[in-house]
Amino acid sequence: MATPDSSPWWDEPAAPPRPRAVPTGNARGEGRTTNKTSTRVGGGFNPSLNLTVTEKGGGASTAGRQAASPGAGGGKIPGSDFMSNEDIRSFCEHLRKESRNRATERAMDADHLEAVLRAIPDLSGSLGGSRARARRVTRWLKKVAAAEKAIQKYSASVYATFEREYDSELRKIGKGKRTPRTQSVRNQFGWR
C-alpha cells in the first residue's frame, strides 16, 4: 500500500534498456575496458572490490592462436631438457608444486560439490539418502585429489633417487653436492 509521502511502484521510472551489442573499444580505440565494482554486505568488515580488465589486440582470437602454437609464451616446463642435475631438480620441483596446488583445489572442489549435493533431497525426500548419493558422486573427485597428492610424493622421490643413484658420477664431473671434509668431533672440540 502506498503512503502519502511515497509514490506507488508503477509511478517510478523504469530502468534503462540493456545494450544489445558487445561494446567495441573505448574512445581512444585501445580495446575494451570493463570496470566491475562489487560491495559485499554482511558482517563487520565490508571491503569493496574494484576490478579493471583491459583486452588488447583482438581478444579471444589472439589467445587461441597463442595456445595452439607449442612454442608460444611460457608453455615449457622448467628443466624438461634434462641436460643437467639442476634441470632434473627444477623439473621435479615444478611438478611437485603444481600437483600440490591441484591437489588442494581438487580436495576443496570435492568438499564443495558434496555440500551442494547434500542439500538436494532424494526421491523419497530423505536427506540421509542425499548424503549417501553425494558421497558416491564425490568419491571420484576425492580420488583425483589423492592421486595429485601421490604425484607430489613421487616427484620428490624422483629427485631423491636420482641424487642417490648418480651421486658418485656427479661428484666426478663436479656438479654434485660437495660435502666439506670436517675434522673428527674429538679433534674439533679438543677432546683426548
Short mmCIF file of N, CA and C in Angstrom, two decimals:
data_model
loop_
_atom_site.label_atom_id
_atom_site.label_comp_id
_atom_site.label_asym_id
_atom_site.label_seq_id
_atom_site.Cartn_x
_atom_site.Cartn_y
_atom_site.Cartn_z
N MET A 1 0.84 -1.17 0.00
CA MET A 1 0.00 0.00 0.00
C MET A 1 0.89 1.24 0.00
N ALA A 2 0.59 2.19 -0.81
CA ALA A 2 1.40 3.40 -0.92
C ALA A 2 1.05 4.37 0.18
N THR A 3 2.06 4.99 0.75
CA THR A 3 1.83 6.01 1.77
C THR A 3 1.78 7.36 1.07
N PRO A 4 1.22 8.38 1.74
CA PRO A 4 1.09 9.68 1.09
C PRO A 4 2.43 10.28 0.68
N ASP A 5 3.51 10.00 1.44
CA ASP A 5 4.78 10.63 1.10
C ASP A 5 5.59 9.82 0.09
N SER A 6 5.17 8.61 -0.26
CA SER A 6 5.90 7.83 -1.27
C SER A 6 4.97 7.53 -2.43
N SER A 7 5.53 7.49 -3.62
CA SER A 7 4.72 7.22 -4.80
C SER A 7 4.61 5.71 -5.00
N PRO A 8 3.54 5.25 -5.64
CA PRO A 8 3.39 3.81 -5.88
C PRO A 8 4.44 3.32 -6.88
N TRP A 9 4.66 2.01 -6.92
CA TRP A 9 5.71 1.43 -7.74
C TRP A 9 5.50 1.68 -9.22
N TRP A 10 4.26 1.81 -9.68
CA TRP A 10 4.03 2.00 -11.11
C TRP A 10 4.36 3.41 -11.56
N ASP A 11 4.51 4.36 -10.62
CA ASP A 11 4.88 5.71 -10.99
C ASP A 11 6.40 5.90 -11.07
N GLU A 12 7.17 4.92 -10.58
CA GLU A 12 8.62 5.05 -10.61
C GLU A 12 9.13 4.85 -12.03
N PRO A 13 10.21 5.55 -12.42
CA PRO A 13 10.73 5.39 -13.78
C PRO A 13 11.33 3.99 -13.97
N ALA A 14 11.20 3.48 -15.17
CA ALA A 14 11.74 2.17 -15.49
C ALA A 14 13.26 2.26 -15.66
N ALA A 15 13.93 1.13 -15.49
CA ALA A 15 15.39 1.08 -15.67
C ALA A 15 15.71 1.27 -17.15
N PRO A 16 16.86 1.82 -17.47
CA PRO A 16 17.21 2.00 -18.89
C PRO A 16 17.35 0.63 -19.56
N PRO A 17 17.10 0.56 -20.85
CA PRO A 17 17.20 -0.74 -21.53
C PRO A 17 18.64 -1.24 -21.56
N ARG A 18 18.79 -2.57 -21.53
CA ARG A 18 20.12 -3.17 -21.58
C ARG A 18 20.67 -3.09 -23.00
N PRO A 19 21.97 -2.88 -23.16
CA PRO A 19 22.54 -2.83 -24.51
C PRO A 19 22.44 -4.22 -25.17
N ARG A 20 22.23 -4.23 -26.47
CA ARG A 20 22.07 -5.48 -27.20
C ARG A 20 23.35 -5.93 -27.90
N ALA A 21 24.34 -5.08 -27.97
CA ALA A 21 25.59 -5.42 -28.65
C ALA A 21 26.75 -5.32 -27.66
N VAL A 22 27.81 -6.07 -27.94
CA VAL A 22 29.01 -6.04 -27.11
C VAL A 22 29.74 -4.73 -27.37
N PRO A 23 30.22 -4.04 -26.31
CA PRO A 23 30.94 -2.79 -26.53
C PRO A 23 32.23 -3.05 -27.30
N THR A 24 32.56 -2.14 -28.21
CA THR A 24 33.77 -2.27 -29.02
C THR A 24 34.67 -1.08 -28.77
N GLY A 25 35.73 -1.30 -28.02
CA GLY A 25 36.76 -0.28 -27.84
C GLY A 25 36.29 0.93 -27.05
N ASN A 26 37.26 1.68 -26.56
CA ASN A 26 36.93 2.92 -25.88
C ASN A 26 37.18 4.09 -26.84
N ALA A 27 37.14 5.30 -26.33
CA ALA A 27 37.24 6.49 -27.19
C ALA A 27 38.58 6.55 -27.91
N ARG A 28 39.64 6.01 -27.28
CA ARG A 28 40.96 6.06 -27.89
C ARG A 28 41.22 4.87 -28.81
N GLY A 29 40.33 3.89 -28.86
CA GLY A 29 40.49 2.74 -29.73
C GLY A 29 41.51 1.73 -29.22
N GLU A 30 41.65 1.59 -27.90
CA GLU A 30 42.67 0.72 -27.33
C GLU A 30 42.13 -0.64 -26.91
N GLY A 31 41.02 -1.04 -27.30
CA GLY A 31 40.47 -2.30 -26.82
C GLY A 31 39.36 -2.05 -25.82
N ARG A 32 38.80 -3.11 -25.32
CA ARG A 32 37.66 -2.99 -24.44
C ARG A 32 38.11 -2.92 -22.99
N THR A 33 37.55 -2.03 -22.22
CA THR A 33 37.85 -1.90 -20.81
C THR A 33 36.57 -2.14 -20.03
N THR A 34 36.66 -3.03 -19.04
CA THR A 34 35.49 -3.37 -18.24
C THR A 34 35.80 -3.03 -16.80
N ASN A 35 34.97 -2.25 -16.16
CA ASN A 35 35.11 -1.93 -14.75
C ASN A 35 33.96 -2.57 -14.01
N LYS A 36 34.29 -3.38 -13.01
CA LYS A 36 33.26 -4.01 -12.19
C LYS A 36 33.55 -3.66 -10.74
N THR A 37 32.58 -3.18 -10.05
CA THR A 37 32.73 -2.87 -8.65
C THR A 37 31.65 -3.62 -7.89
N SER A 38 32.06 -4.32 -6.87
CA SER A 38 31.08 -5.07 -6.10
C SER A 38 31.37 -4.83 -4.63
N THR A 39 30.34 -4.62 -3.87
CA THR A 39 30.47 -4.43 -2.43
C THR A 39 29.76 -5.58 -1.74
N ARG A 40 30.47 -6.24 -0.86
CA ARG A 40 29.87 -7.35 -0.14
C ARG A 40 29.21 -6.80 1.11
N VAL A 41 28.02 -7.27 1.37
CA VAL A 41 27.26 -6.78 2.51
C VAL A 41 27.17 -7.90 3.54
N GLY A 42 27.30 -7.55 4.80
CA GLY A 42 27.17 -8.52 5.87
C GLY A 42 28.45 -8.57 6.68
N GLY A 43 28.31 -8.77 7.97
CA GLY A 43 29.48 -8.83 8.83
C GLY A 43 29.99 -7.45 9.17
N GLY A 44 31.02 -7.41 9.99
CA GLY A 44 31.57 -6.14 10.41
C GLY A 44 32.58 -5.56 9.44
N PHE A 45 33.07 -6.37 8.53
CA PHE A 45 34.11 -5.92 7.62
C PHE A 45 33.54 -5.92 6.21
N ASN A 46 33.38 -4.76 5.61
CA ASN A 46 32.77 -4.64 4.29
C ASN A 46 33.75 -4.02 3.30
N PRO A 47 34.63 -4.85 2.72
CA PRO A 47 35.56 -4.29 1.74
C PRO A 47 34.87 -4.13 0.39
N SER A 48 35.35 -3.21 -0.40
CA SER A 48 34.85 -3.10 -1.77
C SER A 48 35.92 -3.63 -2.69
N LEU A 49 35.50 -4.25 -3.77
CA LEU A 49 36.41 -4.87 -4.71
C LEU A 49 36.31 -4.15 -6.03
N ASN A 50 37.41 -3.60 -6.51
CA ASN A 50 37.44 -2.93 -7.80
C ASN A 50 38.28 -3.77 -8.74
N LEU A 51 37.74 -4.08 -9.91
CA LEU A 51 38.42 -4.91 -10.87
C LEU A 51 38.35 -4.24 -12.23
N THR A 52 39.51 -4.07 -12.86
CA THR A 52 39.56 -3.49 -14.19
C THR A 52 40.23 -4.48 -15.13
N VAL A 53 39.56 -4.82 -16.22
CA VAL A 53 40.08 -5.75 -17.20
C VAL A 53 40.17 -5.02 -18.52
N THR A 54 41.34 -5.06 -19.14
CA THR A 54 41.53 -4.42 -20.44
C THR A 54 41.99 -5.46 -21.43
N GLU A 55 41.23 -5.63 -22.51
CA GLU A 55 41.62 -6.56 -23.57
C GLU A 55 42.27 -5.74 -24.68
N LYS A 56 43.39 -6.23 -25.16
CA LYS A 56 44.08 -5.55 -26.25
C LYS A 56 44.31 -6.52 -27.39
N GLY A 57 44.15 -6.08 -28.57
CA GLY A 57 44.54 -6.83 -29.74
C GLY A 57 43.67 -8.01 -30.10
N GLY A 58 42.41 -7.85 -30.25
CA GLY A 58 41.58 -8.87 -30.84
C GLY A 58 40.96 -9.86 -29.89
N GLY A 59 41.22 -9.82 -28.63
CA GLY A 59 40.51 -10.65 -27.67
C GLY A 59 40.82 -12.13 -27.79
N ALA A 60 39.78 -12.96 -27.91
CA ALA A 60 39.91 -14.41 -27.82
C ALA A 60 40.65 -15.00 -29.01
N SER A 61 40.58 -14.39 -30.18
CA SER A 61 41.24 -14.98 -31.35
C SER A 61 42.76 -14.98 -31.17
N THR A 62 43.32 -13.94 -30.55
CA THR A 62 44.76 -13.90 -30.30
C THR A 62 45.15 -14.94 -29.27
N ALA A 63 44.35 -15.06 -28.21
CA ALA A 63 44.66 -16.04 -27.17
C ALA A 63 44.58 -17.45 -27.73
N GLY A 64 43.64 -17.72 -28.62
CA GLY A 64 43.53 -19.04 -29.21
C GLY A 64 44.73 -19.38 -30.07
N ARG A 65 45.24 -18.41 -30.82
CA ARG A 65 46.41 -18.66 -31.64
C ARG A 65 47.64 -18.93 -30.77
N GLN A 66 47.78 -18.21 -29.66
CA GLN A 66 48.93 -18.42 -28.79
C GLN A 66 48.88 -19.79 -28.14
N ALA A 67 47.69 -20.23 -27.74
CA ALA A 67 47.58 -21.53 -27.08
C ALA A 67 47.80 -22.66 -28.07
N ALA A 68 47.46 -22.45 -29.34
CA ALA A 68 47.58 -23.52 -30.32
C ALA A 68 49.03 -23.77 -30.71
N SER A 69 49.85 -22.74 -30.75
CA SER A 69 51.23 -22.94 -31.16
C SER A 69 52.06 -23.38 -29.96
N PRO A 70 52.84 -24.48 -30.09
CA PRO A 70 53.55 -25.02 -28.93
C PRO A 70 54.67 -24.14 -28.43
N GLY A 71 55.29 -23.33 -29.26
CA GLY A 71 56.41 -22.52 -28.81
C GLY A 71 56.01 -21.17 -28.28
N ALA A 72 54.72 -20.88 -28.19
CA ALA A 72 54.27 -19.55 -27.79
C ALA A 72 54.28 -19.41 -26.29
N GLY A 73 54.93 -18.37 -25.82
CA GLY A 73 54.98 -17.86 -24.48
C GLY A 73 54.72 -18.74 -23.29
N GLY A 74 55.75 -19.32 -22.67
CA GLY A 74 55.68 -19.90 -21.36
C GLY A 74 55.02 -21.25 -21.27
N GLY A 75 54.91 -22.02 -22.35
CA GLY A 75 54.30 -23.32 -22.27
C GLY A 75 55.27 -24.41 -21.85
N LYS A 76 56.55 -24.11 -21.75
CA LYS A 76 57.56 -25.12 -21.46
C LYS A 76 57.71 -25.33 -19.97
N ILE A 77 57.83 -26.57 -19.57
CA ILE A 77 58.04 -26.90 -18.17
C ILE A 77 59.51 -26.69 -17.85
N PRO A 78 59.83 -26.02 -16.74
CA PRO A 78 61.23 -25.78 -16.42
C PRO A 78 61.99 -27.09 -16.22
N GLY A 79 63.18 -27.18 -16.79
CA GLY A 79 64.03 -28.34 -16.61
C GLY A 79 63.68 -29.54 -17.46
N SER A 80 62.77 -29.38 -18.40
CA SER A 80 62.35 -30.54 -19.19
C SER A 80 63.38 -30.94 -20.24
N ASP A 81 64.49 -30.24 -20.32
CA ASP A 81 65.56 -30.63 -21.23
C ASP A 81 66.37 -31.80 -20.66
N PHE A 82 66.43 -31.91 -19.32
CA PHE A 82 67.16 -32.97 -18.61
C PHE A 82 68.63 -33.01 -19.03
N MET A 83 69.24 -31.84 -19.16
CA MET A 83 70.64 -31.77 -19.57
C MET A 83 71.60 -31.70 -18.37
N SER A 84 71.09 -31.42 -17.18
CA SER A 84 71.95 -31.36 -16.00
C SER A 84 71.14 -31.74 -14.78
N ASN A 85 71.82 -31.92 -13.66
CA ASN A 85 71.07 -32.26 -12.45
C ASN A 85 70.22 -31.09 -11.97
N GLU A 86 70.61 -29.87 -12.31
CA GLU A 86 69.77 -28.72 -11.96
C GLU A 86 68.47 -28.75 -12.74
N ASP A 87 68.53 -29.21 -14.01
CA ASP A 87 67.31 -29.34 -14.80
C ASP A 87 66.37 -30.38 -14.19
N ILE A 88 66.94 -31.49 -13.77
CA ILE A 88 66.11 -32.55 -13.18
C ILE A 88 65.50 -32.05 -11.88
N ARG A 89 66.30 -31.34 -11.07
CA ARG A 89 65.77 -30.81 -9.82
C ARG A 89 64.66 -29.81 -10.06
N SER A 90 64.85 -28.89 -11.01
CA SER A 90 63.81 -27.88 -11.27
C SER A 90 62.56 -28.52 -11.86
N PHE A 91 62.73 -29.55 -12.69
CA PHE A 91 61.57 -30.27 -13.23
C PHE A 91 60.77 -30.92 -12.11
N CYS A 92 61.46 -31.63 -11.23
CA CYS A 92 60.77 -32.31 -10.12
C CYS A 92 60.12 -31.31 -9.18
N GLU A 93 60.80 -30.21 -8.91
CA GLU A 93 60.23 -29.18 -8.03
C GLU A 93 59.00 -28.54 -8.65
N HIS A 94 59.06 -28.26 -9.95
CA HIS A 94 57.90 -27.69 -10.65
C HIS A 94 56.72 -28.66 -10.61
N LEU A 95 56.99 -29.91 -10.88
CA LEU A 95 55.93 -30.93 -10.87
C LEU A 95 55.32 -31.06 -9.49
N ARG A 96 56.14 -31.04 -8.45
CA ARG A 96 55.66 -31.16 -7.09
C ARG A 96 54.79 -29.98 -6.69
N LYS A 97 55.25 -28.75 -7.02
CA LYS A 97 54.48 -27.56 -6.66
C LYS A 97 53.14 -27.51 -7.40
N GLU A 98 53.16 -27.84 -8.70
CA GLU A 98 51.92 -27.81 -9.47
C GLU A 98 50.92 -28.84 -8.94
N SER A 99 51.41 -30.04 -8.62
CA SER A 99 50.49 -31.07 -8.13
C SER A 99 49.97 -30.73 -6.74
N ARG A 100 50.77 -30.02 -5.95
CA ARG A 100 50.29 -29.60 -4.63
C ARG A 100 49.11 -28.63 -4.78
N ASN A 101 49.25 -27.68 -5.70
CA ASN A 101 48.16 -26.73 -5.93
C ASN A 101 46.91 -27.45 -6.46
N ARG A 102 47.12 -28.37 -7.41
CA ARG A 102 45.97 -29.08 -7.97
C ARG A 102 45.31 -29.97 -6.93
N ALA A 103 46.10 -30.62 -6.07
CA ALA A 103 45.53 -31.49 -5.04
C ALA A 103 44.68 -30.68 -4.07
N THR A 104 45.17 -29.51 -3.69
CA THR A 104 44.40 -28.66 -2.78
C THR A 104 43.11 -28.20 -3.44
N GLU A 105 43.19 -27.79 -4.70
CA GLU A 105 41.98 -27.33 -5.39
C GLU A 105 40.98 -28.46 -5.56
N ARG A 106 41.43 -29.66 -5.94
CA ARG A 106 40.50 -30.78 -6.14
C ARG A 106 39.85 -31.20 -4.84
N ALA A 107 40.60 -31.18 -3.72
CA ALA A 107 40.01 -31.53 -2.43
C ALA A 107 38.95 -30.51 -2.03
N MET A 108 39.23 -29.23 -2.27
CA MET A 108 38.23 -28.20 -1.96
C MET A 108 37.03 -28.32 -2.88
N ASP A 109 37.26 -28.64 -4.16
CA ASP A 109 36.15 -28.83 -5.09
C ASP A 109 35.27 -30.00 -4.66
N ALA A 110 35.90 -31.09 -4.20
CA ALA A 110 35.13 -32.26 -3.76
C ALA A 110 34.27 -31.91 -2.56
N ASP A 111 34.84 -31.17 -1.60
CA ASP A 111 34.06 -30.78 -0.43
C ASP A 111 32.90 -29.86 -0.80
N HIS A 112 33.16 -28.94 -1.70
CA HIS A 112 32.11 -28.00 -2.12
C HIS A 112 31.00 -28.73 -2.87
N LEU A 113 31.38 -29.62 -3.78
CA LEU A 113 30.39 -30.37 -4.54
C LEU A 113 29.55 -31.25 -3.61
N GLU A 114 30.19 -31.87 -2.64
CA GLU A 114 29.45 -32.71 -1.71
C GLU A 114 28.46 -31.88 -0.89
N ALA A 115 28.88 -30.70 -0.46
CA ALA A 115 27.98 -29.84 0.31
C ALA A 115 26.77 -29.41 -0.53
N VAL A 116 27.00 -29.13 -1.81
CA VAL A 116 25.89 -28.72 -2.68
C VAL A 116 24.95 -29.90 -2.93
N LEU A 117 25.51 -31.08 -3.19
CA LEU A 117 24.67 -32.24 -3.50
C LEU A 117 23.92 -32.75 -2.27
N ARG A 118 24.46 -32.54 -1.08
CA ARG A 118 23.76 -32.96 0.14
C ARG A 118 22.44 -32.22 0.34
N ALA A 119 22.37 -31.02 -0.17
CA ALA A 119 21.17 -30.21 0.02
C ALA A 119 20.02 -30.64 -0.89
N ILE A 120 20.29 -31.50 -1.87
CA ILE A 120 19.25 -31.95 -2.79
C ILE A 120 18.67 -33.25 -2.25
N PRO A 121 17.41 -33.25 -1.81
CA PRO A 121 16.83 -34.48 -1.25
C PRO A 121 16.64 -35.55 -2.32
N ASP A 122 16.67 -36.83 -1.89
CA ASP A 122 16.46 -37.91 -2.86
C ASP A 122 14.98 -38.02 -3.19
N LEU A 123 14.61 -39.03 -3.98
CA LEU A 123 13.23 -39.14 -4.46
C LEU A 123 12.23 -39.31 -3.33
N SER A 124 12.64 -39.95 -2.24
CA SER A 124 11.72 -40.13 -1.11
C SER A 124 11.69 -38.91 -0.20
N GLY A 125 12.54 -37.92 -0.45
CA GLY A 125 12.58 -36.71 0.37
C GLY A 125 13.50 -36.82 1.56
N SER A 126 14.26 -37.91 1.66
CA SER A 126 15.14 -38.15 2.79
C SER A 126 16.49 -37.46 2.56
N LEU A 127 16.98 -36.75 3.58
CA LEU A 127 18.30 -36.13 3.48
C LEU A 127 19.41 -37.14 3.73
N GLY A 128 19.07 -38.25 4.46
CA GLY A 128 20.07 -39.30 4.67
C GLY A 128 20.47 -39.94 3.35
N GLY A 129 19.49 -40.17 2.49
CA GLY A 129 19.78 -40.73 1.18
C GLY A 129 20.55 -39.75 0.31
N SER A 130 20.29 -38.46 0.47
CA SER A 130 21.01 -37.47 -0.35
C SER A 130 22.47 -37.39 0.07
N ARG A 131 22.75 -37.58 1.36
CA ARG A 131 24.14 -37.58 1.81
C ARG A 131 24.90 -38.76 1.22
N ALA A 132 24.25 -39.91 1.18
CA ALA A 132 24.90 -41.09 0.60
C ALA A 132 25.14 -40.90 -0.89
N ARG A 133 24.17 -40.32 -1.59
CA ARG A 133 24.35 -40.08 -3.02
C ARG A 133 25.48 -39.08 -3.26
N ALA A 134 25.55 -38.04 -2.44
CA ALA A 134 26.60 -37.02 -2.59
C ALA A 134 27.97 -37.65 -2.37
N ARG A 135 28.09 -38.55 -1.38
CA ARG A 135 29.38 -39.22 -1.15
C ARG A 135 29.76 -40.11 -2.31
N ARG A 136 28.78 -40.80 -2.89
CA ARG A 136 29.08 -41.68 -4.03
C ARG A 136 29.56 -40.87 -5.23
N VAL A 137 29.00 -39.69 -5.44
CA VAL A 137 29.40 -38.86 -6.58
C VAL A 137 30.78 -38.27 -6.35
N THR A 138 31.02 -37.73 -5.18
CA THR A 138 32.28 -37.01 -4.93
C THR A 138 33.45 -37.93 -4.61
N ARG A 139 33.17 -39.23 -4.44
CA ARG A 139 34.25 -40.18 -4.16
C ARG A 139 35.31 -40.12 -5.25
N TRP A 140 34.90 -39.97 -6.48
CA TRP A 140 35.85 -39.97 -7.60
C TRP A 140 36.69 -38.71 -7.62
N LEU A 141 36.10 -37.59 -7.26
CA LEU A 141 36.88 -36.35 -7.20
C LEU A 141 37.89 -36.40 -6.05
N LYS A 142 37.50 -37.06 -4.96
CA LYS A 142 38.45 -37.23 -3.85
C LYS A 142 39.61 -38.14 -4.26
N LYS A 143 39.33 -39.11 -5.12
CA LYS A 143 40.42 -39.98 -5.61
C LYS A 143 41.36 -39.20 -6.52
N VAL A 144 40.82 -38.25 -7.28
CA VAL A 144 41.67 -37.39 -8.11
C VAL A 144 42.60 -36.57 -7.21
N ALA A 145 42.06 -36.03 -6.11
CA ALA A 145 42.89 -35.26 -5.18
C ALA A 145 43.96 -36.14 -4.55
N ALA A 146 43.61 -37.38 -4.23
CA ALA A 146 44.59 -38.30 -3.65
C ALA A 146 45.68 -38.65 -4.67
N ALA A 147 45.29 -38.77 -5.95
CA ALA A 147 46.28 -39.05 -6.99
C ALA A 147 47.24 -37.88 -7.16
N GLU A 148 46.73 -36.66 -7.07
CA GLU A 148 47.60 -35.48 -7.15
C GLU A 148 48.55 -35.45 -5.97
N LYS A 149 48.08 -35.89 -4.80
CA LYS A 149 48.95 -35.96 -3.63
C LYS A 149 50.06 -36.98 -3.86
N ALA A 150 49.71 -38.09 -4.50
CA ALA A 150 50.71 -39.11 -4.81
C ALA A 150 51.73 -38.58 -5.80
N ILE A 151 51.29 -37.76 -6.75
CA ILE A 151 52.23 -37.15 -7.71
C ILE A 151 53.24 -36.29 -6.97
N GLN A 152 52.79 -35.56 -5.95
CA GLN A 152 53.72 -34.76 -5.14
C GLN A 152 54.81 -35.63 -4.54
N LYS A 153 54.36 -36.71 -3.91
CA LYS A 153 55.29 -37.59 -3.22
C LYS A 153 56.27 -38.24 -4.19
N TYR A 154 55.76 -38.73 -5.30
CA TYR A 154 56.61 -39.44 -6.25
C TYR A 154 57.56 -38.50 -6.98
N SER A 155 57.15 -37.27 -7.24
CA SER A 155 58.07 -36.34 -7.92
C SER A 155 59.20 -35.94 -6.98
N ALA A 156 58.93 -35.86 -5.68
CA ALA A 156 60.02 -35.61 -4.73
C ALA A 156 60.94 -36.83 -4.66
N SER A 157 60.36 -38.02 -4.77
CA SER A 157 61.16 -39.25 -4.72
C SER A 157 62.04 -39.40 -5.96
N VAL A 158 61.59 -38.88 -7.09
CA VAL A 158 62.39 -38.98 -8.32
C VAL A 158 63.73 -38.29 -8.12
N TYR A 159 63.72 -37.07 -7.61
CA TYR A 159 64.98 -36.35 -7.46
C TYR A 159 65.84 -36.96 -6.36
N ALA A 160 65.21 -37.41 -5.27
CA ALA A 160 65.99 -38.04 -4.19
C ALA A 160 66.68 -39.31 -4.69
N THR A 161 65.96 -40.10 -5.48
CA THR A 161 66.55 -41.33 -6.02
C THR A 161 67.63 -41.00 -7.04
N PHE A 162 67.40 -39.97 -7.85
CA PHE A 162 68.41 -39.55 -8.82
C PHE A 162 69.71 -39.17 -8.11
N GLU A 163 69.60 -38.38 -7.06
CA GLU A 163 70.80 -37.98 -6.32
C GLU A 163 71.50 -39.17 -5.72
N ARG A 164 70.73 -40.09 -5.15
CA ARG A 164 71.33 -41.26 -4.52
C ARG A 164 72.04 -42.15 -5.55
N GLU A 165 71.40 -42.37 -6.69
CA GLU A 165 71.95 -43.28 -7.70
C GLU A 165 73.12 -42.67 -8.47
N TYR A 166 73.09 -41.38 -8.72
CA TYR A 166 74.11 -40.76 -9.57
C TYR A 166 75.05 -39.85 -8.80
N ASP A 167 75.07 -39.96 -7.49
CA ASP A 167 75.89 -39.07 -6.67
C ASP A 167 77.37 -39.21 -6.99
N SER A 168 77.87 -40.43 -7.13
CA SER A 168 79.30 -40.61 -7.38
C SER A 168 79.70 -40.05 -8.74
N GLU A 169 78.86 -40.24 -9.77
CA GLU A 169 79.17 -39.70 -11.10
C GLU A 169 79.11 -38.18 -11.10
N LEU A 170 78.17 -37.63 -10.36
CA LEU A 170 78.05 -36.18 -10.30
C LEU A 170 79.25 -35.55 -9.59
N ARG A 171 79.77 -36.23 -8.58
CA ARG A 171 80.96 -35.70 -7.90
C ARG A 171 82.17 -35.70 -8.82
N LYS A 172 82.25 -36.73 -9.67
CA LYS A 172 83.40 -36.82 -10.57
C LYS A 172 83.42 -35.67 -11.57
N ILE A 173 82.24 -35.27 -12.05
CA ILE A 173 82.22 -34.19 -13.04
C ILE A 173 82.05 -32.82 -12.38
N GLY A 174 81.91 -32.79 -11.05
CA GLY A 174 81.90 -31.53 -10.34
C GLY A 174 80.55 -30.86 -10.22
N LYS A 175 79.48 -31.57 -10.50
CA LYS A 175 78.16 -30.94 -10.39
C LYS A 175 77.36 -31.47 -9.23
N GLY A 176 77.91 -32.40 -8.47
CA GLY A 176 77.17 -32.96 -7.34
C GLY A 176 77.32 -32.12 -6.10
N LYS A 177 76.68 -32.56 -5.04
CA LYS A 177 76.81 -31.85 -3.77
C LYS A 177 78.21 -32.05 -3.24
N ARG A 178 78.81 -31.00 -2.78
CA ARG A 178 80.13 -31.12 -2.20
C ARG A 178 79.99 -31.07 -0.68
N THR A 179 80.45 -32.12 -0.05
CA THR A 179 80.41 -32.14 1.40
C THR A 179 81.79 -31.77 1.91
N PRO A 180 81.88 -30.72 2.69
CA PRO A 180 83.20 -30.30 3.18
C PRO A 180 83.75 -31.34 4.15
N ARG A 181 85.06 -31.56 4.06
CA ARG A 181 85.68 -32.51 4.97
C ARG A 181 85.90 -31.79 6.30
N THR A 182 85.32 -32.37 7.32
CA THR A 182 85.45 -31.77 8.64
C THR A 182 86.34 -32.65 9.50
N GLN A 183 86.90 -32.06 10.50
CA GLN A 183 87.72 -32.82 11.43
C GLN A 183 86.80 -33.70 12.25
N SER A 184 87.36 -34.69 12.84
CA SER A 184 86.54 -35.55 13.67
C SER A 184 86.05 -34.74 14.87
N VAL A 185 84.99 -35.21 15.49
CA VAL A 185 84.38 -34.49 16.61
C VAL A 185 85.38 -34.36 17.75
N ARG A 186 86.19 -35.40 17.94
CA ARG A 186 87.17 -35.37 19.01
C ARG A 186 88.16 -34.22 18.84
N ASN A 187 88.69 -34.07 17.62
CA ASN A 187 89.68 -33.03 17.38
C ASN A 187 89.04 -31.65 17.33
N GLN A 188 87.80 -31.60 16.92
CA GLN A 188 87.13 -30.31 16.81
C GLN A 188 86.94 -29.66 18.17
N PHE A 189 86.60 -30.47 19.18
CA PHE A 189 86.36 -29.93 20.49
C PHE A 189 87.57 -30.06 21.42
N GLY A 190 88.67 -30.60 20.93
CA GLY A 190 89.88 -30.72 21.74
C GLY A 190 89.79 -31.81 22.76
N TRP A 191 88.98 -32.85 22.52
CA TRP A 191 88.91 -33.96 23.49
C TRP A 191 90.11 -34.87 23.31
N ARG A 192 90.45 -35.62 24.36
CA ARG A 192 91.58 -36.56 24.26
C ARG A 192 91.19 -37.88 23.73
#
